[in-house]
Structure formats: structure tokens, C-alpha cells
Amino acid sequence: MQITDVVSLEVEDGIGVLTVNNPPVNALGQAVRQGLQDGIRAAGANAAIEAVVIIAEGRTFPAGADITEFGKPPQEPSLPDVCQSIEDCPKPVVAALHGTALGGGFEIALSSHYRIADAKARVGLPEINLGLLPGASGTQRMPRIAGAGPSLDMMLSGKPISMARAREIGVVDDVAEGPLRPAALAYARKLVTMGWGRRPTSERREGFANMSEYSNAIAARRAELEEKAKGQMAPFKVLECLTMAADPKIPFAEAMKAERAAFLECLASDQSKGMIHAFFAERQTAKIPEARTATPRAYDRLAVIGGGTMGAGIAVSCLDAGLPVVMIERDDDSVARGRENVEKVYDRNVQKGRISADQKARILENFSATTDYAALSDVDLVIEAVFEEMSVKKGVFAQLDAAMKPGAILATNTSYLDIDELASTISRPEDVIGLHFFSPANIMKLLEIVVPEKVTADVVVTSFDLAKRLGKVPVRAGVCDGFIGNRILATYRKAADYVMEDGASPYEIDAAIRAFGYPMGPYQVSDLAGGDIGWATRKRKSATRPPEERYVEIADRICENGWFGQKTGRGYYIYEGRKGSEDPDVLSIVDAERAKKGIVARSFTPEDIQNRYLAAMINEGCKVLEDGIALRPLDIDVTFLYGYGFPRWRGGPMKFADMVGLDVILGRLNEYAKEDAHFWQPAPLLERLVAEGRSFDDMNKGK
Ligand code: T1G
Ligand code: NAD
């Protein structure tokens, strides 16, 4: 019997089977909620039914509320009500879990009286990843079973857990040996036969058995969050709700109301809007024009040219994905160093117990390193990561053009250089593409896929397919100096340098940017990446720098001392290991440069610094869109979320601009332009959007 178009109820030998079927992830949209509500009531009233199994078709048990419904007028029944109806069912209810039972889906399961699962299933409460907290009883029902520790782990990490762990903490009662559906029906029949009956989770209190342990767990997480999640709302709401859950003076229903209020408060917040935007944006970046017409080429064997910082990281990323890699270096010493750089990563993983020595050996069977380009004869895709010098790269591409088979893909990991120029030097420019990884390449998730003029669509979609295979988040970028990320970085870094020369110390600037939510400020980042890379870029650009452009020489003065950052033990900070402390000599250099230009230092509030930094970022983002270097504003957001440490709860620079108001950003730019019209000139796109009352979100939607 179909209850709604996505929920059905069948009776099989006294067991009512409520089945959800709402692809792709059985999200708990209105029709699913209505179907479950009506279905569980029908089952409850049906004398032929002795117990109920809730199960789902397709790839997963409900993976949560329907996120696309957020921000729209709420529709009845609410998920908390559906959960309560399930718990109130007069017959025992078994939730049969497979795939990823997440968020509201897991709350449905926790509201059932028993849970049985497929061995490969995973359960989780990832609402924190959306700037939310579980809003349908997760903060009340889970701790009743599992206590504070495991509940906090799940709700604050947002990570799903395995069935072994789920059984250990008691939130799953049994794991099916064979297929789930028959096992679940057998389990329900056993309940009836054994007379086990209903077991309302709201009445359970095992999780509160050791209240000092419970309170200590909350206190410990609060201290941690005050350090790591400053300014964020949802994590602290989780702590409040778990505290209420265990308070005997607060009845379950009252605590449920408080959880709902906290949920709705988070849902209305910019933080949640930013994180929900990020959730969908990262799933949109692979939707590119080329995917409409082309399919990926086959590729099974890869190569990397250069075994330095990036070459080694890229090789590890490919090996971790099970792809065999040949590394080419320029001489035997460099070959040995390249192999060492790769092995070092796996040695660390073995030391940290992430992999066994056997696993390391098996992975490295897929790796070889040589100076001989003949080893590339059957390679399908090569990624060049040699020195950032056009002449060196052209030399390598000439050798690749000679050595690689027809149909192979030739990619470059250049950070800034003109890939059209590089491609034009070989016989097959249509097979050349930019694959811009971020350091460390085996960790950073962003992959900027830079599309030159002559490349064919199937090379582009093959690159996106490779990104998925490597577990990367791909963003399509056009060719220009620095593509999307480094081009915008260069601009807001200039804004920071101007603020430094005008009066703020590099340490104040870093503190202001950390307060905005970044893990590091621009000068800490420069010291981490190495000041020499930026110095080389500034030198390369000095010949073409427009005369009207303001140029701050402080960084050059620091580099002239050989102070490149962590790798030289000194940069903007002085380092003991990785710990940096402020350097009075750097402040003297700053003062000297101000004096040289007759600049009288003035003070900047942290907000001033943040506003200028973001205004420069957003304005350059507009120019990147105007030039067609990024397809949509969301591509810029994903680039900064995954490649440049932009705080996820701010949604990315363009989403942040929408939430602040484009007119406000434009107003700030016009204000700053009074100081420097050349640098702060508002982008025409921004002026147009403000004039038309449109937003970047409108652009994302093609409006
Ligand atoms: N709502 C709506 N659409 C969803 C969705 C959801 N919950 N989850 C996935 N999709 C869409 C997604 O946009 C994509 O669409 C397609 O499904 C496949 O997803 C009260 C309020 C389940 C692990 O946070 O983590 O419950 O791009 O590409 O890699 O407490 O999706 O094809 O058009 O990601 O196999 C809590 C979110 C909600 C889980 C599958 N739940 N989803 O990953 O496929 S808040 C979540 C995921 C909540 C309650 C609160 C993953 C996945 P399109 P995909 P995947
Ligand atoms: P690196 O100096 O650490 O490594 C470069 C390697 O290339 C060296 O091992 C060198 O021996 C090798 N090499 C030089 N000429 C060669 C040749 N003709 N044939 C074979 N090997 C040769 O540099 P890196 O930081 O790994 O940068 C490599 C590329 O990646 C550059 O284009 C850089 O702009 C880009 N990149 C760097 C970063 C970063 O953060 N370091 C991030 C993204 C992209």
C-alpha cells in the first residue's frame, strides 16, 4: 500500500514494512515525513501487524532532512513530530539501516525501539557541517543510550561511525549477517516471539549512569571549543542541549522544545547559510560545459615530472588512489631525493599507525623513479611539477611531446605561468591542461583545473574524473596570471601590505584575520609556504607593474635577509620548530620603510583590517568573473574554502559578500578608493549587481 508517492507499507507475516523510496539519498522531504507519519500510525492501528520495520530502497537509509527545503516555509509534519510518532507506536519498531543513516535519518532510527544494520552501514549526526545541530531529538535521544562522550564525538566532528563502533556504544543492536531486509524481518519476529515489546529511547537512561563522567566530557569539550570554534554558534548549542538532556529537572518534552529552538536559531544564522551554501557549491563545481559533450579518456598509468615539494605530494595522492606512478627527475641525486620525499610520507603514516609496513610496501610497488623519459612510453597522463621557470617547463614539455604516446594527457602544475604559451610550444596543444594542486598535494583537497584555449573537452572531463578519483574538489579555471586562487590572493595580500605600511603591524593583521575565522593570517601563510616564491613572482612582474600601482617593499627587505619563513627559521616571525614569535627586527624594517615614504603610522581596528582584506578579495573575485576565469561565484567560494583556509561558516568570499550586502561592500570600496583610486576601483560587475539589486547567488542560479 502506497502511503505517499515515496513511502509504502506492506504487511509480511505479521510484520509491517514501511519502505522509503526517495532517490538519490532518501532525504526526509515533506512527502517522506508525511508518509512515515501516516504509515506508522496505520501500522499501529492495524491488528494484523505485531511489529514494524522501517527500511529504505536505493543506496542509503535516509541521509537526513532535505537540505533543499531549508530557508523555505516549514511544512508539516515536522521531523520531531514524526520521530515522536514512531516512538509512540504501540508496536515495537525496528529501523533497518544501510548506506549512510545521517542527521534526521539517524534520528528516525534513534526514535525506533531497535536498530539493526548492514555491516557496511555508517551512522552519523553531521548537522554541525551545516552550521546546525541535530534538530529532531538527536541531542536528547542519543545521550540517553550512549552518554556524553560518544554523542559529542559524533555531533561535534560531524563524522559518521562504523557498525562496530555503533554497537560498542549501543546505538545499533544488531548487524545483519546476510541481506538486510530478511534479517530485519527475522529480528522483528524474534522481538514478538520473545515478547520484548517496545523500548522508547526517551525513557532510557543508561547514558546517564555516570554523571560526573558525563559532565566532565562536556566541560572538556567546552574548553576545546572556546579555543577552536570561537565565534561559532552550533557547537555550543550542542553542549547546552546535551546538558539539558541529562538534567532530571527538565522533562524530555521540554528539552525537545529547547533543542528545536536552538536548531531554528542556528538555521536562521549566516553561519548555517554559509555552510549550506558550501555543501551545495562543492557539488556544483563539477557541473561544467565540457561535461555536456564529452566523456573521459581512459587512464590507468600516471607520471610526475619533478620530485620536489609538489611532485612528491602529487605522486602520493595518485598512489593513494591506487594509480601506478612513474617519477622523472633531472639527475640520479634528484631521483633519489624524489623517491625519499615520497617514502617519507608513508614512513610517517606507518609511524602514526595509519598504515602497516606491508601496506606501505604494496603501495610503493606501484611507484618507480628514473631520469629516463623512455619510461613514459605507455603512460596515459603526466603531471609536470618542475621549477616555476617558463624555460625549464618548455624544455620538459618538448621532451614529453617526444616521449608520450598519442592521446596521452600532458598536464602542468604551474602556479602562475601562461599555459597557452606553454602548450603552443609542442605539437599537441589540444592535450595540454593545467592541474594546479595545493601544498601539501596529498592533503589539500582543492584541484584547480586550468583550461587553456586549445584543449579538447575530453581532456577537461578526464581531469575532473581524475580529481574525483583522487578525492579532490575540482574547480574549473581559465588561464590568467595566478588563475582563480593565486590571482585573488595576490590582490588581498597587497591590501594587507598597504595596511601594514600605513600603520598596522603584521602581527595585528594576522590576529585580525584569525579573528575573522581563518586558521592563519597572511604573514603566517607566507612564512609557511616560503617567502621566496612570492619574491620570485614580484621580481617576474616588476617589469610590467603599472606605474600608478602602489608598491610596498617590506617583503623584499625581509627576503633580502634570506628570511623566507619556517624553512629558514625566520620570516615575519622567528621560529623554534613550527612555533613562531613576533620579531622586533621585522617591526624595525616596517618603520624604516614608512619613514622612507614619509608615512605616519595610523591605527586600524581589527574590523578595518578585515573589511579591507575582504573587500579586496571580493572585488578581484568580480574581475575574475568578468574575465570568465571562473564560471560562477560559487567556484571562487569553493576555491577559497578548500585551497586558502577561508572559514567554512562564512561560506566563501562571494557568499560572505551576499550576506553582508553587495551595496555595503561597494560602499567600502568607494571609501577606500579616495585613498588609492587605482587599487580600490570597484569592479563594473559589482556596480552592476548593486544597481540591479542582484546577488552572486543569483549568478550561481544563472539568473
Ligand atoms: N538533502 C537534499 N539533497 C541531498 C542531501 C540532503 N540531506 N544529501 C545529499 N543530497 C543530494 C546532493 O546534493 C547530490 O545532488 C545528491 O544528493 C548526491 O549526493 C533535523 C536538519 C549522503 C554521504 O548533512 O553527506 O538532518 O548534486 O553527491 O558523495 O537533525 O550527500 O546530484 O544534484 O553528496 O554519495 C543532515 C548530507 C541533514 C548529509 C552521499 N544530513 N549528505 O554522498 O553523494 S540536516 C547531511 C551527504 C538534518 C535534522 C537535520 C552526502 C551523502 P546532486 P552526493 P555522495
Ligand atoms: P621544488 O623546487 O620543491 O621541486 C622542483 C623539482 O623539479 C626539483 O626536485 C627539481 O630537481 C625538479 N626539476 C627541475 N628541473 C627538472 C627537469 N628538467 N626535469 C625533471 N625534474 C626537474 O618546487 P615545488 O614547490 O615542488 O614546485 C614545483 C611546481 O609546482 C612549480 O611550478 C610551482 O610553482 C608549483 N606549485 C608549487 C606550490 C608550492 O606551494 N610549493 C603549490 C602549487 C604549485
PDB file of C-alpha atoms in Angstrom, residues 37-212:
ATOM      1  CA  GLN A  37       3.818   9.682   9.960  1.00  0.00           C
ATOM      2  CA  ASP A  38       0.744   8.230   8.283  1.00  0.00           C
ATOM      3  CA  GLY A  39       2.420   4.872   7.767  1.00  0.00           C
ATOM      4  CA  ILE A  40       3.467   4.362  11.386  1.00  0.00           C
ATOM      5  CA  ARG A  41       0.010   5.352  12.587  1.00  0.00           C
ATOM      6  CA  ALA A  42      -1.605   2.960  10.114  1.00  0.00           C
ATOM      7  CA  ALA A  43       0.703   0.178  11.228  1.00  0.00           C
ATOM      8  CA  GLY A  44      -0.053   0.957  14.849  1.00  0.00           C
ATOM      9  CA  ALA A  45      -3.758   0.652  14.232  1.00  0.00           C
ATOM     10  CA  ASN A  46      -3.535  -2.461  12.037  1.00  0.00           C
ATOM     11  CA  ALA A  47      -4.382  -5.546  14.113  1.00  0.00           C
ATOM     12  CA  ALA A  48      -2.589  -7.786  11.623  1.00  0.00           C
ATOM     13  CA  ILE A  49       0.674  -6.086  12.442  1.00  0.00           C
ATOM     14  CA  GLU A  50       2.666  -7.161  15.538  1.00  0.00           C
ATOM     15  CA  ALA A  51       5.859  -5.219  14.850  1.00  0.00           C
ATOM     16  CA  VAL A  52       7.128  -2.669  12.313  1.00  0.00           C
ATOM     17  CA  VAL A  53      10.304  -2.449  10.251  1.00  0.00           C
ATOM     18  CA  ILE A  54      11.352   0.886   8.748  1.00  0.00           C
ATOM     19  CA  ILE A  55      13.665   0.367   5.770  1.00  0.00           C
ATOM     20  CA  ALA A  56      14.737   2.257   2.632  1.00  0.00           C
ATOM     21  CA  GLU A  57      15.279   1.439  -1.033  1.00  0.00           C
ATOM     22  CA  GLY A  58      18.269   2.586  -3.060  1.00  0.00           C
ATOM     23  CA  ARG A  59      21.765   3.408  -1.883  1.00  0.00           C
ATOM     24  CA  THR A  60      21.024   4.539   1.662  1.00  0.00           C
ATOM     25  CA  PHE A  61      18.660   4.813   4.646  1.00  0.00           C
ATOM     26  CA  PRO A  62      17.542   8.480   4.838  1.00  0.00           C
ATOM     27  CA  ALA A  63      20.669  10.643   4.848  1.00  0.00           C
ATOM     28  CA  GLY A  64      18.939  13.432   6.722  1.00  0.00           C
ATOM     29  CA  ALA A  65      16.442  16.204   6.334  1.00  0.00           C
ATOM     30  CA  ASP A  66      16.033  17.558   2.800  1.00  0.00           C
ATOM     31  CA  ILE A  67      18.563  20.373   2.846  1.00  0.00           C
ATOM     32  CA  THR A  68      16.958  21.950  -0.233  1.00  0.00           C
ATOM     33  CA  GLU A  69      13.884  22.682   1.947  1.00  0.00           C
ATOM     34  CA  PHE A  70      15.916  24.841   4.361  1.00  0.00           C
ATOM     35  CA  GLY A  71      15.095  28.503   4.201  1.00  0.00           C
ATOM     36  CA  LYS A  72      11.656  27.761   2.743  1.00  0.00           C
ATOM     37  CA  PRO A  73       8.433  27.972   4.824  1.00  0.00           C
ATOM     38  CA  PRO A  74       8.347  24.844   7.041  1.00  0.00           C
ATOM     39  CA  GLN A  75       5.765  22.183   6.100  1.00  0.00           C
ATOM     40  CA  GLU A  76       4.014  19.761   8.464  1.00  0.00           C
ATOM     41  CA  PRO A  77       4.600  17.256   9.809  1.00  0.00           C
ATOM     42  CA  SER A  78       7.875  18.379  11.398  1.00  0.00           C
ATOM     43  CA  LEU A  79      10.606  15.803  11.797  1.00  0.00           C
ATOM     44  CA  PRO A  80      10.477  15.907  15.627  1.00  0.00           C
ATOM     45  CA  ASP A  81       6.761  15.032  15.393  1.00  0.00           C
ATOM     46  CA  VAL A  82       7.442  12.147  13.012  1.00  0.00           C
ATOM     47  CA  CYS A  83      10.093  10.841  15.391  1.00  0.00           C
ATOM     48  CA  GLN A  84       7.687  11.065  18.326  1.00  0.00           C
ATOM     49  CA  SER A  85       5.010   9.199  16.340  1.00  0.00           C
ATOM     50  CA  ILE A  86       7.479   6.410  15.667  1.00  0.00           C
ATOM     51  CA  GLU A  87       8.435   6.152  19.348  1.00  0.00           C
ATOM     52  CA  ASP A  88       4.755   6.274  20.371  1.00  0.00           C
ATOM     53  CA  CYS A  89       3.804   3.415  18.039  1.00  0.00           C
ATOM     54  CA  PRO A  90       2.080   0.748  20.169  1.00  0.00           C
ATOM     55  CA  LYS A  91       4.038  -1.987  18.371  1.00  0.00           C
ATOM     56  CA  PRO A  92       7.818  -2.490  18.578  1.00  0.00           C
ATOM     57  CA  VAL A  93       9.558  -0.617  15.741  1.00  0.00           C
ATOM     58  CA  VAL A  94      12.839  -1.755  14.180  1.00  0.00           C
ATOM     59  CA  ALA A  95      14.911   0.552  11.984  1.00  0.00           C
ATOM     60  CA  ALA A  96      16.868  -1.351   9.315  1.00  0.00           C
ATOM     61  CA  LEU A  97      19.898   0.714   8.313  1.00  0.00           C
ATOM     62  CA  HIS A  98      22.116   0.614   5.220  1.00  0.00           C
ATOM     63  CA  GLY A  99      24.373   3.138   3.457  1.00  0.00           C
ATOM     64  CA  THR A 100      24.741   6.388   5.420  1.00  0.00           C
ATOM     65  CA  ALA A 101      21.952   6.948   8.003  1.00  0.00           C
ATOM     66  CA  LEU A 102      22.727  10.569   8.811  1.00  0.00           C
ATOM     67  CA  GLY A 103      21.129  13.506  10.628  1.00  0.00           C
ATOM     68  CA  GLY A 104      17.352  13.225  10.624  1.00  0.00           C
ATOM     69  CA  GLY A 105      17.704   9.719   9.197  1.00  0.00           C
ATOM     70  CA  PHE A 106      19.644   8.589  12.267  1.00  0.00           C
ATOM     71  CA  GLU A 107      17.149  10.447  14.494  1.00  0.00           C
ATOM     72  CA  ILE A 108      14.378   8.357  12.901  1.00  0.00           C
ATOM     73  CA  ALA A 109      16.440   5.305  13.799  1.00  0.00           C
ATOM     74  CA  LEU A 110      17.047   6.515  17.376  1.00  0.00           C
ATOM     75  CA  SER A 111      13.277   7.076  17.732  1.00  0.00           C
ATOM     76  CA  SER A 112      12.655   3.487  16.726  1.00  0.00           C
ATOM     77  CA  HIS A 113      12.782   0.963  19.551  1.00  0.00           C
ATOM     78  CA  TYR A 114      15.503  -1.212  17.985  1.00  0.00           C
ATOM     79  CA  ARG A 115      18.134  -0.808  15.244  1.00  0.00           C
ATOM     80  CA  ILE A 116      19.608  -3.486  13.005  1.00  0.00           C
ATOM     81  CA  ALA A 117      22.088  -2.616  10.270  1.00  0.00           C
ATOM     82  CA  ASP A 118      24.004  -3.830   7.252  1.00  0.00           C
ATOM     83  CA  ALA A 119      27.637  -4.452   8.235  1.00  0.00           C
ATOM     84  CA  LYS A 120      28.903  -1.709   5.899  1.00  0.00           C
ATOM     85  CA  ALA A 121      26.396   0.890   7.077  1.00  0.00           C
ATOM     86  CA  ARG A 122      27.516   4.079   8.767  1.00  0.00           C
ATOM     87  CA  VAL A 123      25.532   6.324  11.096  1.00  0.00           C
ATOM     88  CA  GLY A 124      26.165   9.959  11.974  1.00  0.00           C
ATOM     89  CA  LEU A 125      24.829  13.333  13.053  1.00  0.00           C
ATOM     90  CA  PRO A 126      26.714  15.688  10.659  1.00  0.00           C
ATOM     91  CA  GLU A 127      24.466  18.729  11.172  1.00  0.00           C
ATOM     92  CA  ILE A 128      27.487  20.661  12.515  1.00  0.00           C
ATOM     93  CA  ASN A 129      28.848  20.632   8.942  1.00  0.00           C
ATOM     94  CA  LEU A 130      25.829  22.720   8.010  1.00  0.00           C
ATOM     95  CA  GLY A 131      26.156  25.095  10.971  1.00  0.00           C
ATOM     96  CA  LEU A 132      23.325  23.248  12.697  1.00  0.00           C
ATOM     97  CA  LEU A 133      22.764  20.783  15.498  1.00  0.00           C
ATOM     98  CA  PRO A 134      20.531  17.685  15.410  1.00  0.00           C
ATOM     99  CA  GLY A 135      17.054  19.195  15.435  1.00  0.00           C
ATOM    100  CA  ALA A 136      14.782  16.160  15.689  1.00  0.00           C
ATOM    101  CA  SER A 137      15.746  14.688  19.086  1.00  0.00           C
ATOM    102  CA  GLY A 138      19.327  13.615  18.314  1.00  0.00           C
ATOM    103  CA  THR A 139      20.696  15.696  21.209  1.00  0.00           C
ATOM    104  CA  GLN A 140      18.103  14.127  23.559  1.00  0.00           C
ATOM    105  CA  ARG A 141      17.760  10.512  22.438  1.00  0.00           C
ATOM    106  CA  MET A 142      21.417   9.693  21.605  1.00  0.00           C
ATOM    107  CA  PRO A 143      22.958  10.604  25.006  1.00  0.00           C
ATOM    108  CA  ARG A 144      20.266   8.550  26.755  1.00  0.00           C
ATOM    109  CA  ILE A 145      21.805   5.481  25.119  1.00  0.00           C
ATOM    110  CA  ALA A 146      25.447   6.373  24.570  1.00  0.00           C
ATOM    111  CA  GLY A 147      26.248   9.052  27.142  1.00  0.00           C
ATOM    112  CA  ALA A 148      28.036  12.367  26.534  1.00  0.00           C
ATOM    113  CA  GLY A 149      31.444  11.259  25.162  1.00  0.00           C
ATOM    114  CA  PRO A 150      30.316   9.325  22.063  1.00  0.00           C
ATOM    115  CA  SER A 151      27.434  11.760  21.464  1.00  0.00           C
ATOM    116  CA  LEU A 152      29.797  14.742  21.493  1.00  0.00           C
ATOM    117  CA  ASP A 153      32.282  12.940  19.238  1.00  0.00           C
ATOM    118  CA  MET A 154      29.574  12.349  16.674  1.00  0.00           C
ATOM    119  CA  MET A 155      27.837  15.738  16.892  1.00  0.00           C
ATOM    120  CA  LEU A 156      30.957  17.931  17.072  1.00  0.00           C
ATOM    121  CA  SER A 157      33.067  16.074  14.490  1.00  0.00           C
ATOM    122  CA  GLY A 158      30.180  15.572  12.069  1.00  0.00           C
ATOM    123  CA  LYS A 159      31.840  12.322  11.079  1.00  0.00           C
ATOM    124  CA  PRO A 160      29.876   9.056  10.668  1.00  0.00           C
ATOM    125  CA  ILE A 161      30.832   5.933  12.651  1.00  0.00           C
ATOM    126  CA  SER A 162      31.131   2.270  11.688  1.00  0.00           C
ATOM    127  CA  MET A 163      28.809  -0.513  12.850  1.00  0.00           C
ATOM    128  CA  ALA A 164      31.462  -1.903  15.153  1.00  0.00           C
ATOM    129  CA  ARG A 165      31.625   1.442  16.971  1.00  0.00           C
ATOM    130  CA  ALA A 166      27.845   1.877  16.833  1.00  0.00           C
ATOM    131  CA  ARG A 167      27.341  -1.467  18.555  1.00  0.00           C
ATOM    132  CA  GLU A 168      30.056  -0.665  21.070  1.00  0.00           C
ATOM    133  CA  ILE A 169      28.231   2.498  22.173  1.00  0.00           C
ATOM    134  CA  GLY A 170      24.840   0.794  21.996  1.00  0.00           C
ATOM    135  CA  VAL A 171      23.121   2.799  19.266  1.00  0.00           C
ATOM    136  CA  VAL A 172      22.828  -0.250  16.998  1.00  0.00           C
ATOM    137  CA  ASP A 173      21.525  -3.502  18.459  1.00  0.00           C
ATOM    138  CA  ASP A 174      22.427  -5.992  15.752  1.00  0.00           C
ATOM    139  CA  VAL A 175      24.258  -6.340  12.423  1.00  0.00           C
ATOM    140  CA  ALA A 176      22.748  -8.428   9.625  1.00  0.00           C
ATOM    141  CA  GLU A 177      24.881 -11.330   8.505  1.00  0.00           C
ATOM    142  CA  GLY A 178      23.137 -11.646   5.116  1.00  0.00           C
ATOM    143  CA  PRO A 179      20.838  -9.297   3.172  1.00  0.00           C
ATOM    144  CA  LEU A 180      19.318  -6.644   5.400  1.00  0.00           C
ATOM    145  CA  ARG A 181      15.593  -6.913   4.676  1.00  0.00           C
ATOM    146  CA  PRO A 182      15.088 -10.580   5.601  1.00  0.00           C
ATOM    147  CA  ALA A 183      17.381 -10.134   8.605  1.00  0.00           C
ATOM    148  CA  ALA A 184      15.328  -7.168   9.797  1.00  0.00           C
ATOM    149  CA  LEU A 185      12.051  -9.055   9.441  1.00  0.00           C
ATOM    150  CA  ALA A 186      13.536 -12.018  11.302  1.00  0.00           C
ATOM    151  CA  TYR A 187      14.739  -9.655  14.025  1.00  0.00           C
ATOM    152  CA  ALA A 188      11.255  -8.133  14.345  1.00  0.00           C
ATOM    153  CA  ARG A 189       9.685 -11.584  14.534  1.00  0.00           C
ATOM    154  CA  LYS A 190      12.153 -12.526  17.268  1.00  0.00           C
ATOM    155  CA  LEU A 191      11.071  -9.458  19.235  1.00  0.00           C
ATOM    156  CA  VAL A 192       7.479 -10.583  19.016  1.00  0.00           C
ATOM    157  CA  THR A 193       8.274 -14.196  19.834  1.00  0.00           C
ATOM    158  CA  MET A 194      10.473 -13.189  22.771  1.00  0.00           C
ATOM    159  CA  GLY A 195       7.867 -10.643  23.892  1.00  0.00           C
ATOM    160  CA  TRP A 196      10.494  -7.908  24.087  1.00  0.00           C
ATOM    161  CA  GLY A 197       7.957  -5.225  23.181  1.00  0.00           C
ATOM    162  CA  ARG A 198       8.509  -1.506  22.787  1.00  0.00           C
ATOM    163  CA  ARG A 199      11.650   0.247  24.210  1.00  0.00           C
ATOM    164  CA  PRO A 200      11.114   4.036  23.972  1.00  0.00           C
ATOM    165  CA  THR A 201      14.523   5.715  23.817  1.00  0.00           C
ATOM    166  CA  SER A 202      13.192   8.800  25.634  1.00  0.00           C
ATOM    167  CA  GLU A 203      12.696   6.602  28.689  1.00  0.00           C
ATOM    168  CA  ARG A 204      16.203   5.120  28.582  1.00  0.00           C
ATOM    169  CA  ARG A 205      18.880   6.442  30.938  1.00  0.00           C
ATOM    170  CA  GLU A 206      21.907   4.110  30.521  1.00  0.00           C
ATOM    171  CA  GLY A 207      23.839   7.023  29.117  1.00  0.00           C
ATOM    172  CA  PHE A 208      23.398   8.981  32.337  1.00  0.00           C
ATOM    173  CA  ALA A 209      24.737   6.200  34.575  1.00  0.00           C
ATOM    174  CA  ASN A 210      27.958   8.080  35.352  1.00  0.00           C
ATOM    175  CA  MET A 211      27.015  11.749  35.626  1.00  0.00           C
ATOM    176  CA  SER A 212      30.455  13.026  36.686  1.00  0.00           C
TER     177      SER A 212
END
